[in-house]
CSV table of C-alpha atoms (C1' of nucleotides) in Angstrom, one decimal:
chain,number,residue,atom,x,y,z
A,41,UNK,CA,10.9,22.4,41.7
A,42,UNK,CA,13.3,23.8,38.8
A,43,UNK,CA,12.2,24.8,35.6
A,44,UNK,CA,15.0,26.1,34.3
A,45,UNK,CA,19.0,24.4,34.0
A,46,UNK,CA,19.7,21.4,32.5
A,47,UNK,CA,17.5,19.0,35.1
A,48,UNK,CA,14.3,19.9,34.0
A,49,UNK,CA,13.0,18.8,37.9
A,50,UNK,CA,9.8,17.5,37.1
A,51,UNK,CA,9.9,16.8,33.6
A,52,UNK,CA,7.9,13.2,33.5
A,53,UNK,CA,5.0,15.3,34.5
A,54,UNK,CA,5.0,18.2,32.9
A,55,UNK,CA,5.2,16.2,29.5
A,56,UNK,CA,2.2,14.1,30.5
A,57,UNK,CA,0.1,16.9,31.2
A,58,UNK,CA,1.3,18.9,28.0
A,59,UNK,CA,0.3,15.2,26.2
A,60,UNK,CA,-3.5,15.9,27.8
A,61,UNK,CA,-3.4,19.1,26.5
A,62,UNK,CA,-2.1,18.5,23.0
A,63,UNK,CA,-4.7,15.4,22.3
A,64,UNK,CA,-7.4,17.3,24.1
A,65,UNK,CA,-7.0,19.8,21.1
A,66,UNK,CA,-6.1,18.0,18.4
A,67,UNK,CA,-7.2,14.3,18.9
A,68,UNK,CA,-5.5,11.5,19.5
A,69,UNK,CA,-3.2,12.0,16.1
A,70,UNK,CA,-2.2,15.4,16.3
A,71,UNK,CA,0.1,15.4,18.5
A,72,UNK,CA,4.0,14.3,18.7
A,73,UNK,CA,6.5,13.8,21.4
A,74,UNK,CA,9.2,16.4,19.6
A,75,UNK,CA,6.2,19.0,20.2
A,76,UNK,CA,5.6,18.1,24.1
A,77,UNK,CA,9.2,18.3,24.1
A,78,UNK,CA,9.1,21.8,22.6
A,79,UNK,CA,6.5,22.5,25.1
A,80,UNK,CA,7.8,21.6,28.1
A,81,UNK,CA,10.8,23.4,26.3
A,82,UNK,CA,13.7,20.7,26.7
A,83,UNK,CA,15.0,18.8,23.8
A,84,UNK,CA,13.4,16.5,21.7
A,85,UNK,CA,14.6,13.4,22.9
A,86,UNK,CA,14.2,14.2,27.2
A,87,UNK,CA,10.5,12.6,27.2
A,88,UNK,CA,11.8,9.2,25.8
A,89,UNK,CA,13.9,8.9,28.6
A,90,UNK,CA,11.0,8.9,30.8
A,91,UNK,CA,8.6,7.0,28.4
A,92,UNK,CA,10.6,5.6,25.9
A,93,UNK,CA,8.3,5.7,23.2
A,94,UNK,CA,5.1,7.1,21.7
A,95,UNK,CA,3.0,4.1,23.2
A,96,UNK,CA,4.6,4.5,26.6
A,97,UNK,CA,3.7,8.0,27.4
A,98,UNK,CA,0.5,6.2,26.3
A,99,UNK,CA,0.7,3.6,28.9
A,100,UNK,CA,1.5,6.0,31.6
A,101,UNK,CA,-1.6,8.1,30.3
A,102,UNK,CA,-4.2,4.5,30.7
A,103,UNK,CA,-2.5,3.7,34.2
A,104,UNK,CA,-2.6,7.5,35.4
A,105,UNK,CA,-6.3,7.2,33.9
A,106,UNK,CA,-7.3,3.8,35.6
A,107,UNK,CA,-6.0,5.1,38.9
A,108,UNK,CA,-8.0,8.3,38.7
A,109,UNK,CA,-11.1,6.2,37.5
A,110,UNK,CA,-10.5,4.1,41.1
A,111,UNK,CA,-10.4,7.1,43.6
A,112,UNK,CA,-13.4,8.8,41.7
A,113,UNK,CA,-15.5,5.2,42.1
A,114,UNK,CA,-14.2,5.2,45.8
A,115,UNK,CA,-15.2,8.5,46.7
A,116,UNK,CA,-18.7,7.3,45.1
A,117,UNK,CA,-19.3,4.3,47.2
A,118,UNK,CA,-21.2,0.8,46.7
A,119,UNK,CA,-24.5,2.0,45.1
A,120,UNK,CA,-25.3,1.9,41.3
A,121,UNK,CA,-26.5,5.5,40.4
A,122,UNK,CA,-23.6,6.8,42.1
A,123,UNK,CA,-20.9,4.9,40.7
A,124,UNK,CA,-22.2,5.3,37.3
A,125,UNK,CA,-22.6,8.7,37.5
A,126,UNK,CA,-19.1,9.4,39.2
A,127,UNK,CA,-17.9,7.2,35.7
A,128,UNK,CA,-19.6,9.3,33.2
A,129,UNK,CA,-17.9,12.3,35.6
A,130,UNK,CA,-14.9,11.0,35.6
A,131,UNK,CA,-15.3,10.5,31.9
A,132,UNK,CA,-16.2,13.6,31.1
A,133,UNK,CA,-13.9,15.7,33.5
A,134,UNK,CA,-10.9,13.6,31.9
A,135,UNK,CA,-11.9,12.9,28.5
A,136,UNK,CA,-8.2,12.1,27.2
A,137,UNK,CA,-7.4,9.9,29.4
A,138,UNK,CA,-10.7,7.7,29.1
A,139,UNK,CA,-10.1,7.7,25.5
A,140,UNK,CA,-6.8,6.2,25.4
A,141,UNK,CA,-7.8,3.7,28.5
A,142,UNK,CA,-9.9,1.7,26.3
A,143,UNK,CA,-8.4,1.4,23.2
A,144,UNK,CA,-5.9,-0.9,23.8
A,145,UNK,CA,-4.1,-1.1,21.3
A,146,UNK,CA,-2.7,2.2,21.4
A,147,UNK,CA,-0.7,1.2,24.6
A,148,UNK,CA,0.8,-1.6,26.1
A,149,UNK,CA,-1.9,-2.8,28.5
A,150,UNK,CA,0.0,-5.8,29.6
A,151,UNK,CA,2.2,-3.1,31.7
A,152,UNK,CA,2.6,-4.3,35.5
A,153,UNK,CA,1.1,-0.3,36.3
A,154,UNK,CA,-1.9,-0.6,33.6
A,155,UNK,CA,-2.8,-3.8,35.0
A,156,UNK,CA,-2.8,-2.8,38.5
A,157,UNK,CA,-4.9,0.2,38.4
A,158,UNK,CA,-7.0,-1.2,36.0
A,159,UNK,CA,-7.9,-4.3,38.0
A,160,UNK,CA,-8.0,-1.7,41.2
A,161,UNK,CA,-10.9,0.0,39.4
A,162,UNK,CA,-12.5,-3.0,38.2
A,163,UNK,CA,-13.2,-4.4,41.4
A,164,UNK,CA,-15.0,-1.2,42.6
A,165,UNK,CA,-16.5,-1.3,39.1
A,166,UNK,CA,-17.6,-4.8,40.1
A,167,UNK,CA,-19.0,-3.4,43.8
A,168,UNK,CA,-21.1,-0.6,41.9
A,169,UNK,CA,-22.5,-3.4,39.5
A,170,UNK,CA,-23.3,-5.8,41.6
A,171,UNK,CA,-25.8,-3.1,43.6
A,172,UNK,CA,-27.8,-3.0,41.0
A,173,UNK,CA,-28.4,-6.8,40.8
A,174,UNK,CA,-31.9,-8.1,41.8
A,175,UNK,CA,-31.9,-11.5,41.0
A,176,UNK,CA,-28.3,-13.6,41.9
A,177,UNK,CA,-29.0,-15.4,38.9
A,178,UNK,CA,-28.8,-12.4,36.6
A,179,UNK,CA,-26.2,-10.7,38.6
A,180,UNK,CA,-23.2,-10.7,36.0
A,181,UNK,CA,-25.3,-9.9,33.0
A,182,UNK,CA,-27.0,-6.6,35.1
A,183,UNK,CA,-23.2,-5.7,36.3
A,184,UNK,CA,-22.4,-5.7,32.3
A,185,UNK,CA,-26.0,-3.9,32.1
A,186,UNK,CA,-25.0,-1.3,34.6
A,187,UNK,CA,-21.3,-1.0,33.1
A,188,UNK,CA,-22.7,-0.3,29.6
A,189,UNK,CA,-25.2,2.1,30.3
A,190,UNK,CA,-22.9,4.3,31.8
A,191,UNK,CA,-20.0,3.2,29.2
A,192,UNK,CA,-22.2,4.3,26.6
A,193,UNK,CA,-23.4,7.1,27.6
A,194,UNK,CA,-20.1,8.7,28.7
A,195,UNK,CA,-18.4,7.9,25.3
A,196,UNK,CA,-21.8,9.1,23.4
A,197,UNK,CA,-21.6,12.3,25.1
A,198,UNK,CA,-17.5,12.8,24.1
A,199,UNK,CA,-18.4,11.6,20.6
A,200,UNK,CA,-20.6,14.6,20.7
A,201,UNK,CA,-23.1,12.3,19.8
A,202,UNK,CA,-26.0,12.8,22.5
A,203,UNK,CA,-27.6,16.6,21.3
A,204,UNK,CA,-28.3,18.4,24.1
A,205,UNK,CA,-28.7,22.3,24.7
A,206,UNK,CA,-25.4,23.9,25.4
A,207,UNK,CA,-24.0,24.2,29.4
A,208,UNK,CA,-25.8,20.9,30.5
A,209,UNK,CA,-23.9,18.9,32.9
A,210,UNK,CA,-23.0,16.0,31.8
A,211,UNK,CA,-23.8,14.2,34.7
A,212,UNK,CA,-27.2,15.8,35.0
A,213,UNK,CA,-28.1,14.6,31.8
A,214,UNK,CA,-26.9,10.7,32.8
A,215,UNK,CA,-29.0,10.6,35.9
A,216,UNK,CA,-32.6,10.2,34.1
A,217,UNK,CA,-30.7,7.9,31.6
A,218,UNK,CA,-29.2,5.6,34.4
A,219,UNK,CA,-32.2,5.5,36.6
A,220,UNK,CA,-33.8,3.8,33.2
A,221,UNK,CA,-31.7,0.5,34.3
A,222,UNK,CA,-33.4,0.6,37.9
A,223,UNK,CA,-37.0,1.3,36.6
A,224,UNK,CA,-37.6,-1.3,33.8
B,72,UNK,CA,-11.4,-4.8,-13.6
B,73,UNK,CA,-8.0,-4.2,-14.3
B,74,UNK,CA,-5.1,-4.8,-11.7
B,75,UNK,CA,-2.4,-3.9,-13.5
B,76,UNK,CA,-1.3,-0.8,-16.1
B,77,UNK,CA,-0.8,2.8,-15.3
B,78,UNK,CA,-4.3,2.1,-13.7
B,79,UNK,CA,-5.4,0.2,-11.3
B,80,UNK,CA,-9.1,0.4,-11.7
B,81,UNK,CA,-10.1,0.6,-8.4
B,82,UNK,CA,-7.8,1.8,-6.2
B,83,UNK,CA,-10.0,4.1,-4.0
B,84,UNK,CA,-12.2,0.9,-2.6
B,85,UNK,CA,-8.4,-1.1,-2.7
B,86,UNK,CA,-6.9,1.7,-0.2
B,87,UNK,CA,-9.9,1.5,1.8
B,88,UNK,CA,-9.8,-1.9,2.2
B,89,UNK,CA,-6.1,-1.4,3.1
B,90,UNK,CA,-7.1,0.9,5.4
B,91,UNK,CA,-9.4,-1.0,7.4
B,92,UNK,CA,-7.0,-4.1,7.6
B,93,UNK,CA,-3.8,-2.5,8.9
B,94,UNK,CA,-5.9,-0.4,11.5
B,95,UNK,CA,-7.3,-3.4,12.4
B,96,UNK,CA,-3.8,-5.4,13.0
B,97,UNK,CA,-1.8,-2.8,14.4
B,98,UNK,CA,-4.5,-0.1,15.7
B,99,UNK,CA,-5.7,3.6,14.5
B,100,UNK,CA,-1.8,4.7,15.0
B,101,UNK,CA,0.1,1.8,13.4
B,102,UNK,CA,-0.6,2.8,9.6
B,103,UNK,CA,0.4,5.6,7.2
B,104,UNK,CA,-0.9,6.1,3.6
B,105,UNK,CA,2.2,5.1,2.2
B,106,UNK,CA,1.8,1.5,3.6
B,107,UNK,CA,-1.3,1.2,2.1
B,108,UNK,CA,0.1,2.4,-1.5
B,109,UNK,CA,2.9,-0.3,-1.4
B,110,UNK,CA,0.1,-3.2,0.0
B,111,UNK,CA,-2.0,-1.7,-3.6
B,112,UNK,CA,0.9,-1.8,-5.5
B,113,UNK,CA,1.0,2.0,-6.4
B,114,UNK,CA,2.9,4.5,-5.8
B,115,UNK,CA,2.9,6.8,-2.8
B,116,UNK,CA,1.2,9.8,-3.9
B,117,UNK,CA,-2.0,7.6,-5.5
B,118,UNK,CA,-4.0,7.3,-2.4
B,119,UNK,CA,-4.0,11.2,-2.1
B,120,UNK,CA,-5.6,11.6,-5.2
B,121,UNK,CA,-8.8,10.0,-3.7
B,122,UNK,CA,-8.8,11.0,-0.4
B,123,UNK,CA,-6.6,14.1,-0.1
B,124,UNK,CA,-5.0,13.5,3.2
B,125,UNK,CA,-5.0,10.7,6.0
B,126,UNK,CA,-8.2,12.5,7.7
B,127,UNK,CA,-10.1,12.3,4.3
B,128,UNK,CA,-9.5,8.8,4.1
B,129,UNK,CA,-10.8,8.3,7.8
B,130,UNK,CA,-13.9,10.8,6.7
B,131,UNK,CA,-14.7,8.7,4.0
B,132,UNK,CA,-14.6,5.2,6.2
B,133,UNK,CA,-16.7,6.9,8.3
B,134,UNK,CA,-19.6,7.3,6.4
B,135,UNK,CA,-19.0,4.0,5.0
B,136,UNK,CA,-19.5,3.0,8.5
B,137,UNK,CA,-22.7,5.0,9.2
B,138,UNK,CA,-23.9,3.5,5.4
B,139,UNK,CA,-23.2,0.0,7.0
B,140,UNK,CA,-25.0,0.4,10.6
B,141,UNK,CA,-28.7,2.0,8.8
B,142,UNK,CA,-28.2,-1.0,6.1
B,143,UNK,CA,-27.7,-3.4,9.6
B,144,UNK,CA,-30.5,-1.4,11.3
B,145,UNK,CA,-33.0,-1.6,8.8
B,146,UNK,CA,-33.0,-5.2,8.2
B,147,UNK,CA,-33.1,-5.5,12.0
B,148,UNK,CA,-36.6,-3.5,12.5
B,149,UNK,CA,-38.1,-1.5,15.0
B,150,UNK,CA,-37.8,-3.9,17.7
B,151,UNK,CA,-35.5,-2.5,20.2
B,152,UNK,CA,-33.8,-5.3,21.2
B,153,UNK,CA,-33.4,-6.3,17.8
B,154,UNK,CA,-32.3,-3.1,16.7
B,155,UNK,CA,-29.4,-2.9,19.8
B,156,UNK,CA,-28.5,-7.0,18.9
B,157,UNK,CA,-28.0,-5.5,15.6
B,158,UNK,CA,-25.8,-2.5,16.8
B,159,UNK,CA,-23.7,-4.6,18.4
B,160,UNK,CA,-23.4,-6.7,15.1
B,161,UNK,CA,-22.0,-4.1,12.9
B,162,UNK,CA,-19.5,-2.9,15.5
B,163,UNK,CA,-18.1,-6.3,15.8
B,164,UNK,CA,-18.3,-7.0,12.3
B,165,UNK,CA,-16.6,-3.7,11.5
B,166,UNK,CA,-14.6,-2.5,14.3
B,167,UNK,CA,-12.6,-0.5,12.8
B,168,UNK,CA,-15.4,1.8,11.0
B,169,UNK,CA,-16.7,1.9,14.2
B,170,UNK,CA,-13.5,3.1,16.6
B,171,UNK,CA,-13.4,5.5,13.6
B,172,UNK,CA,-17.1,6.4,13.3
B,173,UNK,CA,-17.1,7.6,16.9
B,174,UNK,CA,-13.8,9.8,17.0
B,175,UNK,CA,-14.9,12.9,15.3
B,176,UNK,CA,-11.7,14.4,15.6
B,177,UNK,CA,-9.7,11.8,13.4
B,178,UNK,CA,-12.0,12.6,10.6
B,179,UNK,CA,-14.2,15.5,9.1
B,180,UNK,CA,-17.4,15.4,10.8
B,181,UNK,CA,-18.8,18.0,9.0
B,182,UNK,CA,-18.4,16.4,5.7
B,183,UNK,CA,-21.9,15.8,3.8
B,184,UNK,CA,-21.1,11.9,2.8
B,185,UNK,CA,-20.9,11.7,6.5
B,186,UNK,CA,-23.5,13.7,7.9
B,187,UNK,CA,-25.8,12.4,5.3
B,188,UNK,CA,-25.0,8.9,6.1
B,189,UNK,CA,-25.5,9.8,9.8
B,190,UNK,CA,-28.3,11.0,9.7
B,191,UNK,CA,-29.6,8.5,8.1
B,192,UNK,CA,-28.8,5.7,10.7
B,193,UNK,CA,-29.4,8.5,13.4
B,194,UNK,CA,-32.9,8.2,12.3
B,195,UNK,CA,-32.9,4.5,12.2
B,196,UNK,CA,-31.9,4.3,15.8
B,197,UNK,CA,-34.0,6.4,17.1
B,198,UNK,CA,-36.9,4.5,15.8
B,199,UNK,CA,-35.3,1.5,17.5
B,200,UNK,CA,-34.6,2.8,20.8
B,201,UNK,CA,-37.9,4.3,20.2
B,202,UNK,CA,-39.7,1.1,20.8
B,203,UNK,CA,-38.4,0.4,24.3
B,204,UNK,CA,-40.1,4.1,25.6
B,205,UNK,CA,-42.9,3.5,27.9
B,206,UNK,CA,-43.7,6.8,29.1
B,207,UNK,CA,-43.7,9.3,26.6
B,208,UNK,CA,-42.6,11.8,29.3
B,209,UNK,CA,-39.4,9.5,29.3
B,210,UNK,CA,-39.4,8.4,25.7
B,211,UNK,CA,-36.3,10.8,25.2
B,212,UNK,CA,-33.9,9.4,28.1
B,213,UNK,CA,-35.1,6.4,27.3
B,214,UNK,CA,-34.3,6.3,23.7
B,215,UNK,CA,-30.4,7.3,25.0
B,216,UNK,CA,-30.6,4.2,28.0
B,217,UNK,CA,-31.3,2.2,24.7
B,218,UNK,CA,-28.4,3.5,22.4
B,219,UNK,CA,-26.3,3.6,25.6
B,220,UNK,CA,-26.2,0.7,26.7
B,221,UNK,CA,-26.0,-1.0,23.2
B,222,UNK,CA,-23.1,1.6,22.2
B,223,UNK,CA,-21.3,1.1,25.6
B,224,UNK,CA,-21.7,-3.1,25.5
B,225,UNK,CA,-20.3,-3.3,21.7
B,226,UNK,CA,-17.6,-0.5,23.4
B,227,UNK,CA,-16.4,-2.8,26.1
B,228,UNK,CA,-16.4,-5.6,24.3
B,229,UNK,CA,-14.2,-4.2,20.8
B,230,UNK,CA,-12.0,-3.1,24.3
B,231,UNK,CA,-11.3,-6.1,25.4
B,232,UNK,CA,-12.9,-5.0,28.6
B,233,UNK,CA,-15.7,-7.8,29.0
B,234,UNK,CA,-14.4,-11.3,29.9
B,235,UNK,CA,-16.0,-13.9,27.9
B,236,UNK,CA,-15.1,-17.4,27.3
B,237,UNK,CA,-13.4,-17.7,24.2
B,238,UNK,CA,-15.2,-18.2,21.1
B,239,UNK,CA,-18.1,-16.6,22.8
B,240,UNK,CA,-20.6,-14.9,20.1
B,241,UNK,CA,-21.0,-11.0,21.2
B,242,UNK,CA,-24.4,-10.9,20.2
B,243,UNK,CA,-25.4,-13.6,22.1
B,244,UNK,CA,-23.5,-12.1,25.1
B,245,UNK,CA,-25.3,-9.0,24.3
B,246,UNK,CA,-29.0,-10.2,24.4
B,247,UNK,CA,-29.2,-10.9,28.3
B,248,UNK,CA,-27.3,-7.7,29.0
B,249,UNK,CA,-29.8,-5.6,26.6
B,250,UNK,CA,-32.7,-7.4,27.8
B,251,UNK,CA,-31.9,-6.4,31.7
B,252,UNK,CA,-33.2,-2.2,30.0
B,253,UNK,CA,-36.7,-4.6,29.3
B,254,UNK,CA,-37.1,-5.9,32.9
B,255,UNK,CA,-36.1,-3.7,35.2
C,70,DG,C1',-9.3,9.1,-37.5
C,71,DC,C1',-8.0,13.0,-34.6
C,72,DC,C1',-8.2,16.1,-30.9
C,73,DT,C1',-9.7,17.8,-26.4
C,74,DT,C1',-10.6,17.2,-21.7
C,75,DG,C1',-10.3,15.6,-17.3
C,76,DA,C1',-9.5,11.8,-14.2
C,77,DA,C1',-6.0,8.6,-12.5
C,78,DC,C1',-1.5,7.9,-11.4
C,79,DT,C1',3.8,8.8,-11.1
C,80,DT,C1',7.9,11.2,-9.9
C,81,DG,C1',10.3,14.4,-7.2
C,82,DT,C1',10.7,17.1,-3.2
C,83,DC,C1',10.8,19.1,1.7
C,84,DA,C1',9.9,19.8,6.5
C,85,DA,C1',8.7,17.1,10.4
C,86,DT,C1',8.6,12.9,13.0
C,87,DG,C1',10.0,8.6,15.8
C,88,DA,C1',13.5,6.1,17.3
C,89,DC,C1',18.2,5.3,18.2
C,90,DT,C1',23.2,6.3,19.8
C,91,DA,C1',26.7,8.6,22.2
C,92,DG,C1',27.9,12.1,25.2
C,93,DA,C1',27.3,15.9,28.7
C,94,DT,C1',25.5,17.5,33.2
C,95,DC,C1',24.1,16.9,37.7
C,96,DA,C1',22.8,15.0,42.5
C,97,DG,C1',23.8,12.1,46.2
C,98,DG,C1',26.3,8.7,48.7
C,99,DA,C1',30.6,6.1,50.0
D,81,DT,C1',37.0,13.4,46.4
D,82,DC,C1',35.3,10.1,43.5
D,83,DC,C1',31.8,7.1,41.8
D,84,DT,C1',27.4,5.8,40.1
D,85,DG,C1',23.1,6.3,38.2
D,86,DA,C1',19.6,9.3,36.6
D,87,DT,C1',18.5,13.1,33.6
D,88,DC,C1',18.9,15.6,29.7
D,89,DT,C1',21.4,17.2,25.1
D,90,DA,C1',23.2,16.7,20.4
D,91,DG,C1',23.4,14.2,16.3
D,92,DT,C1',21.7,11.0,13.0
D,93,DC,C1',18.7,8.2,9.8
D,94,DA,C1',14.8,6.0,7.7
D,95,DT,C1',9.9,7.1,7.3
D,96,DT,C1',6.1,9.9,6.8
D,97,DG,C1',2.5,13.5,5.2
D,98,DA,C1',1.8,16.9,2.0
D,99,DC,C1',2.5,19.3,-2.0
D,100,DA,C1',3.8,20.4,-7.0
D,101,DA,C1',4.5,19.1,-11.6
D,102,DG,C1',4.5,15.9,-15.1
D,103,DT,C1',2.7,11.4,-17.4
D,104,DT,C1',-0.7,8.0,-19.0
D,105,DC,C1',-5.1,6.8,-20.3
D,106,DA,C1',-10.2,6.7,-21.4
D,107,DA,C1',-14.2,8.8,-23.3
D,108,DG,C1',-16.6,11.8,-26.1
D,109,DG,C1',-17.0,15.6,-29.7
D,110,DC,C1',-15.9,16.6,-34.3
DNA sequence: GCCTTGAACTTGTCAATGACTAGATCAGGA
DNA sequence: TCCTGATCTAGTCATTGACAAGTTCAAGGC
């Protein structure tokens, strides 16, 4: 890979990741595409050649998120504590993305990429759900059970909401919370 | 009130109003303060005066927001799944105070309308999610299952992310999906 | 009735931004 | 060698957020 002449070499990603960084630090409004530009150190229009717009460096943030969500749910396998607590990691290990996957409306989620990963993950999602699910009968409302739990909790604990003592894992701190579904 | 004259005799609750329409049509990007002068009817530099900047007008939805859930959290009881039915209310009824409420970086968290406001309905829901503690050993983690998984449905639905038939009332979605934290 | 005081609002301004257009550079294949 | 498309630069314009200074108005003291 170049970094230096007047192809950049691998400047799609390099603006993506300097777009984690940015909202990572200053939320999801302090950031602009002339400063990833500056960044990445090409000029201010380059990244709208490869995203054309604000909202689609978004886009390619919520598919690149949705993708990452699938192999993380993979890797966790069919059963219900697992999966959730491989989403609140993957939540918490890539907050940005998560952030911008479900809001919508910052996006275009009616993109061909979006809609793949996303319906890649929710079918896993589905798998990891349905595990949980006693009673056929009540099956989709405990998938939706299982989903929200670990939903909630994830974007409680980027909100900063959830007070725990400094240094706890994230994930350590979802497992008692989870296993609340399972016990009743 | 007066609507018209040098001035306008309410403009701080007009702006806010504003506000909480245009993020609602075009999302928490699609807005600037100078939109919401001209949809007021004053001039650019008005809203300032009230709110200082776009993150103090944010701050000051937010603890509208937190005002609005203890108001719906009171009337709801101590009843859990009263108390999370009622959660998911307000965030439907007010979407856009909640995306805002739980984004601490779009706004100051630190402000005292805010903190007051949340700690107010922080207290509220802990009584709620209070009443769904068995154990005391697990009153704690259960307490967050509660606010979990009533934070993380009302999340998924304001997403789009749950697929309901159309017309479908989230709160009566909501009261199978809550109740599975109940049963086990 | 007059004046003071402060809140509410306007006008003017500037750097920064998003989006667009046209043009330059470069790599790879025919 | 030339052509084609992808990549990036340079230039531009309306819009925006933020700030400073001035204007209007209401309410209360005298």
């Amino acid at each position: 890979m170049r970094t230096i002449g007047y192809h950049h070499g691998d400047l799609r990603r390099t603006v993506l990741d300097a777009a984690v960084d940015a909202i990572g630090e200053s939320g999801l409004d302090g950031w602009s595409l002339r400063e990833l530009a500056r960044r990445a150190g090409v000029s201010h229009a380059a990244p709208a050649h490869h995203f054309g717009d604000k909202a689609g460096l978004l886009t390619a943030l919520a598919a690149e998120g949705f993708d990452l969500l699938a192999e993380t749910l993979k890797q966790a396998g069919p059963d219900f504590l697992e999966a959730g607590l491989a989403y609140v990691r993957f939540a918490t290990e890539h907050p940005v993305h998560f952030g911008v996957m479900f809001q919508p409306k910052l996006y275009r989620a009616d993109d061909d990429a979006v809609r793949h990963a996303r319906e890649r993950a929710g079918a896993l999602l589905a798998q990891g759900a349905r595990a949980v699910a006693a009673s056929p009968a009540g099956s989709a409302n405990t998938a939706r059970a299982g989903w929200s739990i670990a939903h909630g909790f994830a974007s409680l604990w980027l909100a900063g909401a959830l007070t725990e003592p400094a240094g706890t894992d994230p994930v350590d701190a979802a497992r008692p919370v989870l296993r609340r579904l399972l016990e009743g």
